[in-house]
Short mmCIF file of C-alpha atoms in Angstrom, two decimals:
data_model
loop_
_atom_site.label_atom_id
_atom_site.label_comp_id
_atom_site.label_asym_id
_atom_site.label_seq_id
_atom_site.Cartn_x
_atom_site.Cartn_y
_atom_site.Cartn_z
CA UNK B 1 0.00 0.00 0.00
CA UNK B 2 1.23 3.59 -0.90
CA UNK B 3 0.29 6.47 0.33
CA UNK B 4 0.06 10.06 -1.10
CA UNK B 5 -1.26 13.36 -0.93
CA UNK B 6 -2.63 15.63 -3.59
CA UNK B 7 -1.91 19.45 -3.82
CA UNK B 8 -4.93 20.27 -1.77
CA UNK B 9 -4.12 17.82 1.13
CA UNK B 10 -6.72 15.29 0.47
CA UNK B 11 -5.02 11.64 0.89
CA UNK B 12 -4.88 8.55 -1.63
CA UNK B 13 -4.02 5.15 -1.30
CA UNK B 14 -2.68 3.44 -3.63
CA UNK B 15 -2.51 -0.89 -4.59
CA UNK B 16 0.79 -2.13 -5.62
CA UNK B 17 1.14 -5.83 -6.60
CA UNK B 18 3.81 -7.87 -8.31
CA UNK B 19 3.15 -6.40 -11.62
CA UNK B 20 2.97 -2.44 -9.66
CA UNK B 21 0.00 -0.71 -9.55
CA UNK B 22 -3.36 -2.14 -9.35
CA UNK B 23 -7.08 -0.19 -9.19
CA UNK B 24 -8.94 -1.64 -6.74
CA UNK B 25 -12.41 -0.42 -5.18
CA UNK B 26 -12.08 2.23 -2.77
CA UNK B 27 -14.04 -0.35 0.09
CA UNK B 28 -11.64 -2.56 -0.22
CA UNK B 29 -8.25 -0.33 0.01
CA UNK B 30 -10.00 0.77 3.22
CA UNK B 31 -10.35 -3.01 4.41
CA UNK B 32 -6.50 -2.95 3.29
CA UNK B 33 -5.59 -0.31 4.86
CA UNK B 34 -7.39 -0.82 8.52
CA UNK B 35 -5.59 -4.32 8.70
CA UNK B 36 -2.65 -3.01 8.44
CA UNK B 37 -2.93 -0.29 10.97
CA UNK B 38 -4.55 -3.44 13.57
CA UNK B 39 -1.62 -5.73 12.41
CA UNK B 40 1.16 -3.32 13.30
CA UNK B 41 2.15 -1.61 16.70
CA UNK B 42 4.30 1.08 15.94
CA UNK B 43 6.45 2.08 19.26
CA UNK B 44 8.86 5.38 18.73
CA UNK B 45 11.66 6.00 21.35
CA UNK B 46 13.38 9.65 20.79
CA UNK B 47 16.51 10.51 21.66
CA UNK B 48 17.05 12.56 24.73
CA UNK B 49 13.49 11.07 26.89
CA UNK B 50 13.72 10.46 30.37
CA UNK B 51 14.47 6.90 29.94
CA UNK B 52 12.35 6.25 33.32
CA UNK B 53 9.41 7.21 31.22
CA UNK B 54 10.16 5.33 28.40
CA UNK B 55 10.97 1.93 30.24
CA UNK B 56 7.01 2.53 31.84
CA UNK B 57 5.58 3.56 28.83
CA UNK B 58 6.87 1.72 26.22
CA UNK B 59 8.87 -1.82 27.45
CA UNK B 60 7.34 -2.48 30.83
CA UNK B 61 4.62 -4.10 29.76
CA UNK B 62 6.44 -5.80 26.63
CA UNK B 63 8.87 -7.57 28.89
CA UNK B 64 6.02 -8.60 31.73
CA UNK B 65 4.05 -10.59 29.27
CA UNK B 66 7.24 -12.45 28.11
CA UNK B 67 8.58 -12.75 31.71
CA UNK B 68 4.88 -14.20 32.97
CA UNK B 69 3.10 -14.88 30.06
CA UNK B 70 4.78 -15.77 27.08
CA UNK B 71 5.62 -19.72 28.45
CA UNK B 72 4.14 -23.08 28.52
CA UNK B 73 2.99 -23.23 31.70
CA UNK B 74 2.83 -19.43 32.65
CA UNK B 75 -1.04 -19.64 33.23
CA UNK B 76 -0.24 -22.55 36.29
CA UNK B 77 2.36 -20.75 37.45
CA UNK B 78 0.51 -17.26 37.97
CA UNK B 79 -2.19 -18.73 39.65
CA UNK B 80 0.22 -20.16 42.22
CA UNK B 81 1.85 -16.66 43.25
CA UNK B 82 -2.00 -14.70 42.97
CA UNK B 83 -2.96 -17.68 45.53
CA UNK B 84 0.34 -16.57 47.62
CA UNK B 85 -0.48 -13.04 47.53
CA UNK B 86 -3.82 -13.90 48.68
CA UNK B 87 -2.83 -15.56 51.39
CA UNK B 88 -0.22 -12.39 52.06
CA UNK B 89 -3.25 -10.33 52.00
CA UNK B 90 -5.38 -11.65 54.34
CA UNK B 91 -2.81 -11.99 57.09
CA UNK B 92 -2.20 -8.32 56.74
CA UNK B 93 -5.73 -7.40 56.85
CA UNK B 94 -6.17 -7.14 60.11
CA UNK B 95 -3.68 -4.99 60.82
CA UNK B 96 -4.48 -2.63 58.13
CA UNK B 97 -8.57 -2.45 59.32
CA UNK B 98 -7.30 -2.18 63.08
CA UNK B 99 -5.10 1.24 61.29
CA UNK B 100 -8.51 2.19 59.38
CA UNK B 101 -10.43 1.79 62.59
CA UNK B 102 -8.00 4.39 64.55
CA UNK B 103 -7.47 6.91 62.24
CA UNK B 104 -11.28 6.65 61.00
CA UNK B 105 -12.07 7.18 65.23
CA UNK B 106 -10.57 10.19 65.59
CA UNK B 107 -10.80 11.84 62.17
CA UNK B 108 -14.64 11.54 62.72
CA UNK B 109 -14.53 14.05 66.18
CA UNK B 110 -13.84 16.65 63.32
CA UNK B 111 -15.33 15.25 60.30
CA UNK B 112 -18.96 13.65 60.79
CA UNK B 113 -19.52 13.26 57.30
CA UNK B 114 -16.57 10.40 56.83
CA UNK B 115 -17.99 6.87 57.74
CA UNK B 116 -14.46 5.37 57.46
CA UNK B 117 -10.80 6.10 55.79
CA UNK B 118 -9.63 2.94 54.49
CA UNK B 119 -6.26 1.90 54.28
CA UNK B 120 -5.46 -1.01 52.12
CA UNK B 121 -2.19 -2.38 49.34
CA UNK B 122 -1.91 -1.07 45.93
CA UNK B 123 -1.97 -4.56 44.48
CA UNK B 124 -4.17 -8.02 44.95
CA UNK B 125 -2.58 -9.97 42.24
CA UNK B 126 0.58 -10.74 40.38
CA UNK B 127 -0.81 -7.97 37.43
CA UNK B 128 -1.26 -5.29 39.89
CA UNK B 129 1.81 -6.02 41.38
CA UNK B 130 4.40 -5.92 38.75
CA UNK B 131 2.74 -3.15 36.77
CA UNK B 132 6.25 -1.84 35.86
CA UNK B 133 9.62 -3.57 35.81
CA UNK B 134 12.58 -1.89 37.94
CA UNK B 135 15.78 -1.95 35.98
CA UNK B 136 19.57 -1.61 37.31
CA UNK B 137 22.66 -1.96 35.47
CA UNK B 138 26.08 -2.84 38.08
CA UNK B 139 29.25 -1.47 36.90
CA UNK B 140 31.17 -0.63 39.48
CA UNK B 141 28.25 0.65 41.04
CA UNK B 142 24.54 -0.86 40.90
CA UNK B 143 22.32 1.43 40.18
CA UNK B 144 19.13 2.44 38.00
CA UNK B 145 19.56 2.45 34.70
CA UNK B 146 17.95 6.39 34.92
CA UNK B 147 21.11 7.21 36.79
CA UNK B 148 23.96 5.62 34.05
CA UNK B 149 25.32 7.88 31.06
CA UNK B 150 23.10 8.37 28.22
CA UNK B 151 24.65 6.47 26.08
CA UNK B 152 24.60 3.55 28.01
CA UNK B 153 21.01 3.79 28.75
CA UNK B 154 19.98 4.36 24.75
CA UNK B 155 22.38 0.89 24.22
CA UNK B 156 20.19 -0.83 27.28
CA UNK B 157 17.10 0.00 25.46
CA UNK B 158 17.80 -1.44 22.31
CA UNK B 159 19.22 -4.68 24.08
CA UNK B 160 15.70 -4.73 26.18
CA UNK B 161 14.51 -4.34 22.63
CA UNK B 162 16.41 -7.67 21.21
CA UNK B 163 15.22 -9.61 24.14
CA UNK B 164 11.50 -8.57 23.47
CA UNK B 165 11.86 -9.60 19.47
CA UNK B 166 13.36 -12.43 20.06
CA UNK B 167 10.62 -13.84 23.30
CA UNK B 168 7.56 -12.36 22.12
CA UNK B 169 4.96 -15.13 22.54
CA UNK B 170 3.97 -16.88 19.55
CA UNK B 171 6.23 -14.16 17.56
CA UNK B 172 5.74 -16.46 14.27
CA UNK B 173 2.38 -17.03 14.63
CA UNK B 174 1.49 -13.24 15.74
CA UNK B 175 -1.06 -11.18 14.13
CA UNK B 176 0.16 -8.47 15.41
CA UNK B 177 3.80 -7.17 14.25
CA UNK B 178 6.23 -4.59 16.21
CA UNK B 179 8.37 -1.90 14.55
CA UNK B 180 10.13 0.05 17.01
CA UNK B 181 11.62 3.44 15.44
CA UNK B 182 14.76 4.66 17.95
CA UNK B 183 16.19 8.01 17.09
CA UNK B 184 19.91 8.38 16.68
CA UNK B 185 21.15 5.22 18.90
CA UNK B 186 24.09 6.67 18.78
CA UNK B 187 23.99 9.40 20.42
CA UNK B 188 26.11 9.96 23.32
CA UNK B 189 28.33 6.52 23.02
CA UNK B 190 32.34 7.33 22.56
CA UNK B 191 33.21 6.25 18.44
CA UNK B 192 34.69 3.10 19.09
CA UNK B 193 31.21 2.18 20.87
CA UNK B 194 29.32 3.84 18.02
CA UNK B 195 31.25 1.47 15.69
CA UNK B 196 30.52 -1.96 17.83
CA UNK B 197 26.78 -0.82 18.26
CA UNK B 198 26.64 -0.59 14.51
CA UNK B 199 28.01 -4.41 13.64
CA UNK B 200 25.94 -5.29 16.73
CA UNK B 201 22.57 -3.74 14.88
CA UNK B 202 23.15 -4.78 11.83
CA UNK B 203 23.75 -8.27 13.06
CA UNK B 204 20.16 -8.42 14.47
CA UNK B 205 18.92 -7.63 11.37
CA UNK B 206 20.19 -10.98 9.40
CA UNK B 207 18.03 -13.15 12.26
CA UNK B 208 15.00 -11.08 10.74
#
């Protein structure tokens, strides 16, 4: 599918098969076109984002469904920790109503209005738990991967980025296919790591 725009802005899409352009009915380059936008999760990572934001945003999620989810056997095995945190939760109940009760006591001497402050976990399952992932990188210090040089952190991305391409459940058999744009990946590495992270990229594509 091609697209382009006239003179006045108005948009065309255009066929083109193995023998290049083809007229087909306007319905049906709009079928086209709509499975292709379902089929294909675009994900762009610009240069110079807080990379906190962009591990959230954009891989968090990515790398929890492989971690959890993208195994034979994953479904068993998340059962057995929400059971655990079940269990985790209802031993600390008490002790988080008995903390509701106090502060709800004296909070209604001032405020009649409030039948009860509740106090309570921010999670009750594996999901809610590990909504994002925390990342460090140990060099000679550990730390988050926020607080390492730019360079490094751009490098980490595209690794986490590998890792995702190459585990994404059912990758073959997906409907659904990724293209994740990164701007200027080499920004802020010395040369000689520009030049490694170069081979290193254009390695990954010959496993495509």
């Amino acid at each position: 599918m091609q697209l382009s725009y006239s003179k006045n802005n108005s948009k065309a899409w255009s066929f083109i098969g193995k023998k290049g352009f083809r007229n087909i009915k306007g319905e049906l380059t709009e079928k086209i076109v709509s499975a292709v936008r379902t089929s294909v999760k675009y994900k762009y990572l610009p240069v110079g984002r807080d990379i906190s934001y962009l591990i959230k945003n954009e891989l968090s999620n990515e790398l929890i469904q492989i971690l959890f989810g993208g195994y034979s056997g994953a479904v068993e095995y998340r059962r057995k920790i929400n059971i655990s945190i079940e269990n985790l939760l209802s031993s600390l109940k008490p002790k988080l109503d008995e903390g509701s009760e106090g502060v709800t006591s004296t909070m209604k001497e001032i405020f009649e209005e409030v039948s009860k402050l509740s106090l309570g976990l921010p999670f009750n399952s594996l999901e809610t738990l590990i909504s994002e992932l925390k990342i460090e990188i140990a060099d000679e210090y550990q730390t988050p991967i926020s607080s390492k040089g730019a360079g490094l952190q751009t490098s980490s991305l595209i690794f986490l980025l590998k890792y995702i391409a190459d585990n994404y459940p059912q990758r073959h058999n997906s409907i659904s296919t990724y293209i994740w744009a990164i701007e200027e990946p080499e920004s802020f590495l010395h040369p000689r790591k520009q030049r490694e992270m170069a081979r290193t990229l254009k390695s990954f594509t010959n496993e495509i």
